[in-house]
Amino acid sequence: MRPYLLQGHERPITVVKYNHDGDLLFSASKDQIPSVWRSENGDRLGTFTGHKGTIWDLDCDRFSKHLLTASADTTCKLWSCETGECLKTFTHRGPVRGVTWAEDNKRFATISDPFVEHNAKISIFDIESDDTEPIKEIDIPKEAKRVNATNITWTYLNEHLLVSMDNGYIRLYDPESGKIVNEFMAHEKKINRLQFNLEKTLFITSSADFTSKLYDAVNLKHLKTYKTDRPVNDAVISEHKDHILLGGGQEAMSVTTTSGKVGKFETRFFHLVYEEEFGCVKGHFGPINAIAINPNGLNYASGAEDGYVRLHQFDKSYLDMKDPVPEADEPVEGEEKEASK
């Protein structure tokens, strides 16, 4: 599984995402300039220049026409994927932590951190409107201890907004009323990332408590737990196999004093059902901050604290890998006749 090394960023990678068709890979880092790559061979197709702070999140629409980026410079920007031109800028009161397209590709939601006297907010925008003001804002009141959101995403058919928090909780918001529909503690420590599968029937969390958890997206029931010996920064569900990919590593502040081998900066492969690790891919020289699998199932990308994106093409042995569950033996001719009587 020899990777392409994509060197287009000067600072740690924060997010990597494929478009819906899987032919484009988007990456962003703390260096303010997101990039787009050809997923087949790692060629860089262009950049999106205009932000003045770290890019925490991005999301491409279903038709690869528009890209949204969320930045610490308190703005969310709408870009043309074809030209790289900034079409609109949506200003917030605090750093923008996450952004997500609604399934109709006409609306999107952002979540921003609290700043000075302003609370954290969920903001919903309509891109067809000439106005850059939100059509709906949901205030997240301050608690006794400051709590920040880490991720936001729409559930199936835009029914709710799912928000992960740095205190280990997950909240489900009604986008119309702004009320909390459900809230539960998923982890003992910060939830670094939350990702759905393509059909939005399952979602997986990644936490600093050394675990990743799989949930039913309909009833929010906890299904599986994938345990590691290091903080998990990102996890993704494979669309073509019953596999989970996890990435993480030791805390970034101590990376310079630890070798890649000791720091445990591998992408780890787990079986979705049996919760067992069956392989890993090494290469990064810092904690893995972001992972994404191509919707076509042929490759995956990882981005790390070392500033590199590694694009891995799955080899034939992996693509041909059989499910470890033994198939039922074919009945012999005599048994088949006996069963039919």
Coordinates of C-alpha atoms in Angstrom, one line a residue:
M1 CA 0.0 0.0 0.0
R2 CA 2.5 2.6 -1.2
P3 CA 1.1 6.2 -0.7
Y4 CA 1.3 9.5 -2.6
L5 CA 2.8 12.2 -0.3
L6 CA 0.8 15.4 -0.8
Q7 CA 2.9 18.3 0.3
G8 CA 0.7 21.4 -0.1
H9 CA 0.5 22.7 3.5
E10 CA 3.0 24.4 5.8
R11 CA 1.3 23.6 9.1
P12 CA -0.6 20.7 10.7
I13 CA -3.5 19.2 8.8
T14 CA -6.9 19.7 10.3
V15 CA -9.3 18.0 7.9
V16 CA -9.4 15.9 4.8
K17 CA -12.6 15.1 2.8
Y18 CA -13.6 13.6 -0.5
N19 CA -16.3 14.9 -2.7
H20 CA -19.5 12.8 -3.3
D21 CA -18.1 11.3 -6.5
G22 CA -14.7 10.5 -5.0
D23 CA -12.6 12.0 -7.7
L24 CA -11.6 15.1 -5.6
L25 CA -9.9 15.3 -2.3
F26 CA -10.0 18.5 -0.2
S27 CA -7.6 19.2 2.6
A28 CA -7.1 22.1 5.0
S29 CA -4.6 23.0 7.7
K30 CA -3.6 25.7 10.1
D31 CA -1.9 27.6 7.3
Q32 CA -5.1 29.3 6.1
I33 CA -5.1 27.9 2.5
P34 CA -7.2 24.8 1.7
S35 CA -6.2 22.7 -1.3
V36 CA -8.0 20.4 -3.7
W37 CA -6.3 17.3 -5.2
R38 CA -7.1 14.6 -7.8
S39 CA -7.8 11.5 -5.7
E40 CA -6.6 9.1 -8.4
N41 CA -2.9 10.3 -8.5
G42 CA -2.5 13.1 -5.9
D43 CA -2.1 15.9 -8.4
R44 CA -2.9 19.3 -6.9
L45 CA -5.6 21.0 -8.9
G46 CA -5.8 24.3 -7.0
T47 CA -6.1 26.3 -3.8
F48 CA -8.6 28.6 -2.1
T49 CA -7.0 31.8 -0.9
G50 CA -8.7 34.3 1.3
H51 CA -8.8 33.2 5.0
K52 CA -6.6 34.8 7.6
G53 CA -6.7 32.0 10.2
T54 CA -6.7 28.3 10.8
I55 CA -9.2 26.3 8.7
W56 CA -11.0 24.0 11.2
D57 CA -13.5 22.4 8.8
L58 CA -14.7 22.2 5.2
D59 CA -17.5 20.6 3.3
C60 CA -18.1 20.1 -0.5
D61 CA -21.7 20.0 -1.8
R62 CA -23.1 16.9 -3.5
F63 CA -22.4 18.2 -7.1
S64 CA -18.9 19.5 -6.4
K65 CA -20.0 23.0 -7.4
H66 CA -19.4 24.8 -4.1
L67 CA -17.0 24.4 -1.1
L68 CA -17.6 25.7 2.4
T69 CA -14.7 26.5 4.8
A70 CA -14.9 27.3 8.5
S71 CA -12.1 29.3 10.0
A72 CA -10.7 30.7 13.2
D73 CA -10.8 34.2 11.6
T74 CA -14.5 34.2 12.5
T75 CA -15.7 33.7 8.9
C76 CA -17.2 30.9 6.8
K77 CA -16.6 31.3 3.1
L78 CA -18.4 29.9 0.1
W79 CA -16.1 29.0 -2.9
S80 CA -16.5 27.9 -6.5
C81 CA -14.8 24.5 -6.7
E82 CA -14.1 25.1 -10.4
T83 CA -12.4 28.5 -10.2
G84 CA -11.4 28.8 -6.6
E85 CA -13.2 32.2 -6.4
C86 CA -14.7 33.2 -3.1
L87 CA -18.4 33.8 -3.7
K88 CA -19.6 34.9 -0.3
T89 CA -18.2 35.5 3.2
F90 CA -20.4 34.8 6.3
T91 CA -19.1 36.6 9.3
H92 CA -19.6 35.2 12.8
R93 CA -18.9 36.6 16.3
G94 CA -16.4 33.9 17.2
P95 CA -14.1 31.4 15.6
V96 CA -16.0 29.0 13.3
R97 CA -15.4 25.4 14.4
G98 CA -17.5 23.4 12.0
V99 CA -19.6 23.6 8.8
T100 CA -22.0 21.2 7.1
W101 CA -24.2 21.2 4.0
A102 CA -27.9 20.3 4.3
E103 CA -29.0 17.5 2.0
D104 CA -30.8 19.9 -0.3
N105 CA -27.5 21.8 -0.9
K106 CA -29.4 25.1 -0.5
R107 CA -28.7 25.6 3.2
F108 CA -25.8 25.0 5.5
A109 CA -25.1 25.1 9.2
T110 CA -22.1 26.4 11.2
I111 CA -21.1 26.3 14.8
S112 CA -18.9 29.0 16.4
D113 CA -17.0 29.2 19.6
P114 CA -17.9 31.6 22.4
F115 CA -16.0 34.8 22.2
V116 CA -15.8 37.6 24.9
E117 CA -19.4 38.2 25.9
H118 CA -20.9 36.2 23.0
N119 CA -22.1 32.6 23.5
A120 CA -21.4 29.8 21.1
K121 CA -23.9 29.7 18.3
I122 CA -25.3 27.4 15.7
S123 CA -26.1 29.4 12.6
I124 CA -28.1 28.3 9.6
F125 CA -27.7 30.1 6.2
D126 CA -29.5 30.0 2.9
I127 CA -27.0 30.3 0.0
E128 CA -29.7 31.4 -2.5
S129 CA -30.4 34.5 -0.4
D130 CA -28.5 37.7 -1.3
D131 CA -28.2 38.3 2.5
T132 CA -25.2 36.8 4.3
E133 CA -27.0 36.9 7.6
P134 CA -28.3 33.6 9.1
I135 CA -31.9 32.6 8.7
K136 CA -31.8 30.9 12.1
E137 CA -29.5 31.2 15.1
I138 CA -29.4 28.8 18.1
D139 CA -27.8 30.1 21.2
I140 CA -25.7 27.7 23.3
P141 CA -25.7 29.2 26.8
K142 CA -22.5 29.2 28.9
E143 CA -22.3 26.6 31.6
A144 CA -20.4 26.6 34.9
K145 CA -17.4 25.3 32.9
R146 CA -16.7 26.6 29.4
V147 CA -17.7 24.0 26.9
N148 CA -17.0 24.2 23.1
A149 CA -18.5 22.3 20.2
T150 CA -16.1 20.3 18.1
N151 CA -18.3 19.1 15.2
I152 CA -21.7 19.7 13.6
T153 CA -23.6 17.7 11.0
W154 CA -27.1 17.3 9.7
T155 CA -28.9 14.0 10.3
Y156 CA -30.8 12.1 7.6
L157 CA -33.2 14.3 5.6
N158 CA -32.1 17.4 7.6
E159 CA -34.3 16.3 10.5
H160 CA -31.8 17.3 13.3
L161 CA -28.4 18.8 13.8
L162 CA -25.9 16.6 15.6
V163 CA -23.3 18.4 17.7
S164 CA -20.3 16.9 19.5
M165 CA -18.8 18.7 22.5
D166 CA -15.3 18.9 24.1
N167 CA -16.8 17.6 27.4
G168 CA -17.7 14.2 25.8
Y169 CA -21.4 15.0 25.3
I170 CA -23.4 14.8 22.1
R171 CA -26.4 17.0 21.5
L172 CA -29.3 16.7 19.1
Y173 CA -30.9 20.0 18.1
D174 CA -34.2 20.7 16.3
P175 CA -33.2 23.1 13.5
E176 CA -36.6 24.7 13.5
S177 CA -37.2 25.4 17.2
G178 CA -33.6 25.4 18.3
K179 CA -34.4 23.2 21.2
I180 CA -32.2 20.3 22.4
V181 CA -34.1 17.1 21.5
N182 CA -31.6 14.7 23.1
E183 CA -28.3 14.9 25.0
F184 CA -26.1 12.1 26.3
M185 CA -22.5 11.5 27.4
A186 CA -20.7 9.5 24.8
H187 CA -17.1 9.8 26.1
E188 CA -15.3 10.6 29.2
K189 CA -13.1 13.2 27.5
K190 CA -13.2 15.5 24.4
I191 CA -14.9 14.2 21.2
N192 CA -12.4 15.2 18.5
R193 CA -14.5 14.2 15.5
L194 CA -17.9 12.7 14.5
Q195 CA -18.5 11.2 11.1
F196 CA -21.5 9.5 9.4
N197 CA -21.5 6.7 6.9
L198 CA -22.8 7.6 3.4
E199 CA -26.4 6.5 4.1
K200 CA -26.4 8.3 7.5
T201 CA -27.6 5.2 9.3
L202 CA -24.5 5.0 11.5
F203 CA -22.1 7.5 12.9
I204 CA -18.7 7.1 14.7
T205 CA -17.0 9.2 17.3
S206 CA -13.3 9.8 18.0
S207 CA -12.2 10.8 21.5
A208 CA -9.2 11.8 23.6
D209 CA -10.3 9.0 26.0
F210 CA -8.5 6.4 23.7
T211 CA -11.7 5.1 22.3
S212 CA -13.9 5.4 19.2
K213 CA -17.6 4.5 19.4
L214 CA -20.2 3.4 16.8
Y215 CA -23.8 4.6 17.2
D216 CA -27.1 3.9 15.5
A217 CA -28.1 7.3 13.9
V218 CA -31.8 6.7 14.2
N219 CA -32.2 5.9 17.9
L220 CA -28.7 7.0 19.1
K221 CA -28.0 3.6 20.6
H222 CA -24.4 2.7 21.3
L223 CA -23.4 -0.3 19.2
K224 CA -19.6 -0.9 19.3
T225 CA -16.5 0.4 21.0
Y226 CA -13.0 0.4 19.5
K227 CA -10.4 0.6 22.2
T228 CA -6.8 1.8 21.6
D229 CA -3.8 2.9 23.7
R230 CA -3.7 6.5 22.4
P231 CA -6.0 9.5 21.8
V232 CA -8.2 9.0 18.7
N233 CA -8.4 12.1 16.6
D234 CA -10.5 10.8 13.7
A235 CA -12.3 7.7 12.6
V236 CA -14.2 6.7 9.5
I237 CA -16.6 3.9 8.4
S238 CA -15.8 2.1 5.2
E239 CA -18.6 2.0 2.7
H240 CA -17.5 -1.3 1.0
K241 CA -16.2 -3.4 3.9
D242 CA -17.1 -3.9 7.5
H243 CA -14.0 -2.0 8.5
I244 CA -13.3 1.1 10.7
L245 CA -10.2 3.2 10.2
L246 CA -8.8 5.1 13.2
G247 CA -6.1 7.7 13.5
G248 CA -4.5 9.6 16.3
G249 CA -1.3 9.4 18.4
Q250 CA 0.3 11.0 21.4
E251 CA -0.4 14.6 22.3
A252 CA 1.0 17.0 19.7
M253 CA 3.0 19.0 22.3
S254 CA 5.4 16.1 22.9
V255 CA 5.8 15.0 19.3
T256 CA 9.3 16.5 19.0
T257 CA 10.7 14.3 21.8
T258 CA 9.2 11.0 20.5
S259 CA 10.0 8.9 17.4
G260 CA 7.2 7.9 15.0
K261 CA 7.5 4.4 16.2
V262 CA 7.0 5.3 19.9
G263 CA 4.4 8.0 19.2
K264 CA 2.1 5.4 17.5
F265 CA 1.1 7.5 14.5
E266 CA -0.4 4.7 12.4
T267 CA -3.7 4.4 10.7
R268 CA -5.3 1.4 12.5
F269 CA -7.8 -0.9 10.9
F270 CA -10.6 -2.5 13.0
H271 CA -13.4 -4.9 12.1
L272 CA -16.7 -3.1 12.5
V273 CA -18.6 -6.0 14.0
Y274 CA -16.0 -7.8 16.1
E275 CA -14.2 -4.6 17.4
E276 CA -10.8 -6.3 16.7
E277 CA -7.7 -4.6 15.2
F278 CA -6.4 -6.5 12.3
G279 CA -3.8 -4.2 10.7
C280 CA -2.1 -0.8 10.6
V281 CA -0.4 1.5 8.1
K282 CA 2.6 3.6 9.2
G283 CA 4.3 6.6 7.7
H284 CA 3.4 9.9 9.5
F285 CA 5.8 11.6 11.8
G286 CA 3.1 13.2 14.0
P287 CA -0.4 12.5 15.3
I288 CA -2.9 11.8 12.6
N289 CA -5.6 14.5 12.8
A290 CA -7.9 13.5 9.9
I291 CA -8.9 10.5 7.9
A292 CA -11.3 10.0 5.0
I293 CA -12.1 7.0 2.8
N294 CA -13.0 7.4 -0.9
P295 CA -16.7 6.7 -1.5
N296 CA -15.6 4.3 -4.3
G297 CA -13.6 2.3 -1.7
L298 CA -10.3 2.3 -3.7
N299 CA -8.2 4.6 -1.5
Y300 CA -8.1 6.6 1.7
A301 CA -6.3 9.7 2.8
S302 CA -4.8 10.7 6.2
G303 CA -3.5 14.1 7.3
A304 CA -1.2 14.6 10.3
E305 CA 0.6 17.1 12.5
D306 CA 3.6 16.7 10.2
G307 CA 1.8 18.8 7.5
Y308 CA 1.6 16.0 5.0
V309 CA -1.5 14.3 3.5
R310 CA -0.8 10.7 2.6
L311 CA -3.0 9.3 -0.2
H312 CA -3.1 5.5 0.0
Q313 CA -4.3 3.3 -2.9
F314 CA -5.7 0.1 -1.5
D315 CA -3.8 -2.9 -2.9
K316 CA -5.4 -6.0 -4.4
S317 CA -4.8 -8.1 -1.3
Y318 CA -6.9 -5.7 0.7
L319 CA -9.7 -5.3 -1.9
D320 CA -9.9 -9.1 -2.3
M321 CA -10.0 -9.6 1.5
K322 CA -12.8 -11.9 2.6
D323 CA -15.0 -11.4 5.6
P324 CA -13.5 -13.5 8.4
V325 CA -16.9 -15.1 9.2
P326 CA -16.9 -18.6 7.7
E327 CA -19.6 -19.2 5.1
A328 CA -22.1 -21.9 5.6
D329 CA -21.0 -25.2 4.1
E330 CA -22.9 -26.3 0.9
P331 CA -25.2 -29.2 1.8
V332 CA -24.2 -32.5 0.2
E333 CA -26.6 -34.0 -2.2
G334 CA -28.1 -36.5 0.3
E335 CA -28.7 -33.9 2.9
E336 CA -30.3 -31.6 0.4
K337 CA -32.9 -34.3 -0.5
E338 CA -33.5 -35.2 3.1
A339 CA -34.2 -31.5 4.0
S340 CA -36.7 -31.2 1.2
K341 CA -38.9 -34.1 2.5

